[in-house]
Amino acid sequence: QQQVKQSPQSLIVQKGGISIINCAYENTAFDYFPWYQQFPGKGPALLIAIRPDVSEKKEGRFTISFNKSAKQFSLHIMDSQPGDSATYFCAASKAGRRALTFGSGTRLQVQP
Amino acid sequence: EAGVVQSPRYKIIEKKQPVAFWCNPISGHNTLYWYRQNLGQGPELLIRYENEEAVDDSQLPKDRFSAERLKGVDSTLKIQPAELGDSAVYLCASSQTQTEAFFGQGTRLTVV
């Protein structure tokens, strides 16, 4: 059972554009929703995270939008740069179970 | 501060042979995770330790996989015997807070 569904699988954006990656979850017990960035040959690194008591969180060029009723959340990367080219994973975890359930990943390519 | 350290970075073995991976978590992190990441997929939890205790190992194939965490610090993950389908990147992560996990660079295992 895929508890966190992520789309699109791949994304090509022009430099300066907006990258949008979407995730949907099934388990209403999830209460923590991070996004991880992974470069080739590296482990995933936490980018930004949100809890369901807020609808939006912004850190620099990265914004998470959260829709609790729809059980969806998304990552927006403003002014996308070639250095943002990486694979992005959404994830979720529930209180008491610290392990993360990851989406399948989105490979982002930002063209100069 | 040093991050999560894993070794080896790469390992190629023949099927039916044993293999072991080692992880040194961030100092002071009492929670340690082993994840497996198949090519083009998100990481999937194998086992979670709280100090020395394995508290979540429901996804660990116990017929061939084993893990231990010595004195609540370093950890080893072993596969014996390895199968072709075990080829993947094995990621170790650690955390101190309830949810933010820091990942190592992983060990890429190829079983031939």
PDB file of C-alpha atoms in Angstrom, chain A:
ATOM      1  CA  GLN A   1       0.000   0.000   0.000  1.00  0.00           C
ATOM      2  CA  GLN A   2       1.523   3.280  -1.129  1.00  0.00           C
ATOM      3  CA  GLN A   3       0.675   5.656   1.674  1.00  0.00           C
ATOM      4  CA  VAL A   4       2.298   8.741   0.111  1.00  0.00           C
ATOM      5  CA  LYS A   5       1.795   9.355  -3.595  1.00  0.00           C
ATOM      6  CA  GLN A   6       4.052  11.856  -5.340  1.00  0.00           C
ATOM      7  CA  SER A   7       3.828  13.528  -8.730  1.00  0.00           C
ATOM      8  CA  PRO A   8       5.190  14.252 -11.223  1.00  0.00           C
ATOM      9  CA  GLN A   9       7.902  11.642 -11.594  1.00  0.00           C
ATOM     10  CA  SER A  10      10.096  14.122 -13.439  1.00  0.00           C
ATOM     11  CA  LEU A  11       9.993  17.854 -14.051  1.00  0.00           C
ATOM     12  CA  ILE A  12      11.906  20.196 -16.336  1.00  0.00           C
ATOM     13  CA  VAL A  13      11.808  23.905 -15.513  1.00  0.00           C
ATOM     14  CA  GLN A  14      13.587  26.887 -16.990  1.00  0.00           C
ATOM     15  CA  LYS A  15      15.886  28.940 -14.798  1.00  0.00           C
ATOM     16  CA  GLY A  16      13.858  31.514 -12.891  1.00  0.00           C
ATOM     17  CA  GLY A  17      10.653  29.520 -13.179  1.00  0.00           C
ATOM     18  CA  ILE A  18       8.500  27.929 -10.488  1.00  0.00           C
ATOM     19  CA  SER A  19       8.812  24.219  -9.737  1.00  0.00           C
ATOM     20  CA  ILE A  20       5.776  22.548  -8.195  1.00  0.00           C
ATOM     21  CA  ILE A  21       5.741  19.018  -6.795  1.00  0.00           C
ATOM     22  CA  ASN A  22       2.639  17.454  -5.313  1.00  0.00           C
ATOM     23  CA  CYS A  23       2.003  14.746  -2.748  1.00  0.00           C
ATOM     24  CA  ALA A  24      -1.097  13.081  -1.397  1.00  0.00           C
ATOM     25  CA  TYR A  25      -1.364  10.908   1.673  1.00  0.00           C
ATOM     26  CA  GLU A  26      -3.910   8.425   2.939  1.00  0.00           C
ATOM     27  CA  ASN A  27      -3.206   7.981   6.623  1.00  0.00           C
ATOM     28  CA  THR A  28      -4.882  10.717   8.687  1.00  0.00           C
ATOM     29  CA  ALA A  29      -2.605   9.818  11.602  1.00  0.00           C
ATOM     30  CA  PHE A  30       0.321  11.474   9.816  1.00  0.00           C
ATOM     31  CA  ASP A  31       1.257  14.712  11.557  1.00  0.00           C
ATOM     32  CA  TYR A  32       4.630  15.688  10.134  1.00  0.00           C
ATOM     33  CA  PHE A  33       5.340  16.319   6.471  1.00  0.00           C
ATOM     34  CA  PRO A  34       8.940  16.999   5.395  1.00  0.00           C
ATOM     35  CA  TRP A  35      10.496  17.419   2.002  1.00  0.00           C
ATOM     36  CA  TYR A  36      13.930  15.969   1.335  1.00  0.00           C
ATOM     37  CA  GLN A  37      16.391  16.873  -1.412  1.00  0.00           C
ATOM     38  CA  GLN A  38      18.791  14.262  -2.741  1.00  0.00           C
ATOM     39  CA  PHE A  39      21.736  14.772  -5.077  1.00  0.00           C
ATOM     40  CA  PRO A  40      23.306  11.830  -6.939  1.00  0.00           C
ATOM     41  CA  GLY A  41      25.518   9.770  -4.663  1.00  0.00           C
ATOM     42  CA  LYS A  42      24.326  11.554  -1.550  1.00  0.00           C
ATOM     43  CA  GLY A  43      21.820  10.773   1.146  1.00  0.00           C
ATOM     44  CA  PRO A  44      18.550  12.724   1.384  1.00  0.00           C
ATOM     45  CA  ALA A  45      18.792  16.063   3.210  1.00  0.00           C
ATOM     46  CA  LEU A  46      15.913  17.817   4.941  1.00  0.00           C
ATOM     47  CA  LEU A  47      14.767  20.855   2.983  1.00  0.00           C
ATOM     48  CA  ILE A  48      11.651  22.074   4.740  1.00  0.00           C
ATOM     49  CA  ALA A  49       8.871  20.551   6.839  1.00  0.00           C
ATOM     50  CA  ILE A  50       5.352  21.376   7.982  1.00  0.00           C
ATOM     51  CA  ARG A  51       2.833  20.205  10.560  1.00  0.00           C
ATOM     52  CA  PRO A  52      -0.905  20.141   9.813  1.00  0.00           C
ATOM     53  CA  ASP A  53      -1.762  23.028  12.126  1.00  0.00           C
ATOM     54  CA  VAL A  54      -0.587  25.518   9.466  1.00  0.00           C
ATOM     55  CA  SER A  55      -1.511  25.760   5.792  1.00  0.00           C
ATOM     56  CA  GLU A  56       1.743  27.199   4.494  1.00  0.00           C
ATOM     57  CA  LYS A  57       5.391  27.455   5.445  1.00  0.00           C
ATOM     58  CA  LYS A  58       8.027  29.430   3.613  1.00  0.00           C
ATOM     59  CA  GLU A  59      11.797  29.273   3.886  1.00  0.00           C
ATOM     60  CA  GLY A  60      13.633  31.371   1.350  1.00  0.00           C
ATOM     61  CA  ARG A  61      12.661  30.207  -2.137  1.00  0.00           C
ATOM     62  CA  PHE A  62      10.960  27.060  -0.817  1.00  0.00           C
ATOM     63  CA  THR A  63       7.304  26.956   0.242  1.00  0.00           C
ATOM     64  CA  ILE A  64       5.136  24.087   1.450  1.00  0.00           C
ATOM     65  CA  SER A  65       1.401  24.393   0.933  1.00  0.00           C
ATOM     66  CA  PHE A  66      -0.738  22.037   3.021  1.00  0.00           C
ATOM     67  CA  ASN A  67      -4.402  21.119   2.528  1.00  0.00           C
ATOM     68  CA  LYS A  68      -5.526  18.971   5.427  1.00  0.00           C
ATOM     69  CA  SER A  69      -9.056  18.345   4.163  1.00  0.00           C
ATOM     70  CA  ALA A  70      -7.776  17.149   0.798  1.00  0.00           C
ATOM     71  CA  LYS A  71      -4.856  15.261   2.402  1.00  0.00           C
ATOM     72  CA  GLN A  72      -2.461  16.921  -0.009  1.00  0.00           C
ATOM     73  CA  PHE A  73       0.687  18.978   0.280  1.00  0.00           C
ATOM     74  CA  SER A  74       3.017  20.503  -2.245  1.00  0.00           C
ATOM     75  CA  LEU A  75       6.460  21.998  -2.589  1.00  0.00           C
ATOM     76  CA  HIS A  76       6.951  25.206  -4.539  1.00  0.00           C
ATOM     77  CA  ILE A  77      10.426  26.298  -5.558  1.00  0.00           C
ATOM     78  CA  MET A  78      10.439  29.924  -6.637  1.00  0.00           C
ATOM     79  CA  ASP A  79      13.087  31.350  -8.966  1.00  0.00           C
ATOM     80  CA  SER A  80      14.383  27.836  -9.694  1.00  0.00           C
ATOM     81  CA  GLN A  81      18.133  27.606 -10.249  1.00  0.00           C
ATOM     82  CA  PRO A  82      20.304  24.982 -11.991  1.00  0.00           C
ATOM     83  CA  GLY A  83      21.729  24.132  -8.553  1.00  0.00           C
ATOM     84  CA  ASP A  84      18.233  23.021  -7.531  1.00  0.00           C
ATOM     85  CA  SER A  85      18.464  20.133  -9.989  1.00  0.00           C
ATOM     86  CA  ALA A  86      18.065  17.072  -7.781  1.00  0.00           C
ATOM     87  CA  THR A  87      15.522  14.471  -6.744  1.00  0.00           C
ATOM     88  CA  TYR A  88      12.908  15.636  -4.266  1.00  0.00           C
ATOM     89  CA  PHE A  89      11.022  13.352  -1.917  1.00  0.00           C
ATOM     90  CA  CYS A  90       7.979  14.155   0.130  1.00  0.00           C
ATOM     91  CA  ALA A  91       7.517  12.139   3.291  1.00  0.00           C
ATOM     92  CA  ALA A  92       5.216  11.757   6.249  1.00  0.00           C
ATOM     93  CA  SER A  93       5.339  10.360   9.740  1.00  0.00           C
ATOM     94  CA  LYS A  94       2.919   9.908  12.589  1.00  0.00           C
ATOM     95  CA  ALA A  95       3.276  10.694  16.254  1.00  0.00           C
ATOM     96  CA  GLY A  96       4.903   7.882  18.176  1.00  0.00           C
ATOM     97  CA  ARG A  97       6.366   6.297  15.062  1.00  0.00           C
ATOM     98  CA  ARG A  98       9.350   8.381  14.110  1.00  0.00           C
ATOM     99  CA  ALA A  99      10.138   6.601  10.878  1.00  0.00           C
ATOM    100  CA  LEU A 100       9.299   8.371   7.643  1.00  0.00           C
ATOM    101  CA  THR A 101       7.145   7.069   4.810  1.00  0.00           C
ATOM    102  CA  PHE A 102       8.544   8.479   1.587  1.00  0.00           C
ATOM    103  CA  GLY A 103       6.971   9.252  -1.756  1.00  0.00           C
ATOM    104  CA  SER A 104       8.516   7.842  -4.916  1.00  0.00           C
ATOM    105  CA  GLY A 105      10.466  10.994  -5.756  1.00  0.00           C
ATOM    106  CA  THR A 106      10.502  13.720  -8.405  1.00  0.00           C
ATOM    107  CA  ARG A 107      13.562  14.289 -10.502  1.00  0.00           C
ATOM    108  CA  LEU A 108      13.846  18.030 -11.109  1.00  0.00           C
ATOM    109  CA  GLN A 109      15.976  19.455 -13.867  1.00  0.00           C
ATOM    110  CA  VAL A 110      16.387  23.221 -14.060  1.00  0.00           C
ATOM    111  CA  GLN A 111      17.670  24.306 -17.442  1.00  0.00           C
ATOM    112  CA  PRO A 112      19.932  27.375 -17.645  1.00  0.00           C
TER     113      PRO A 112
END
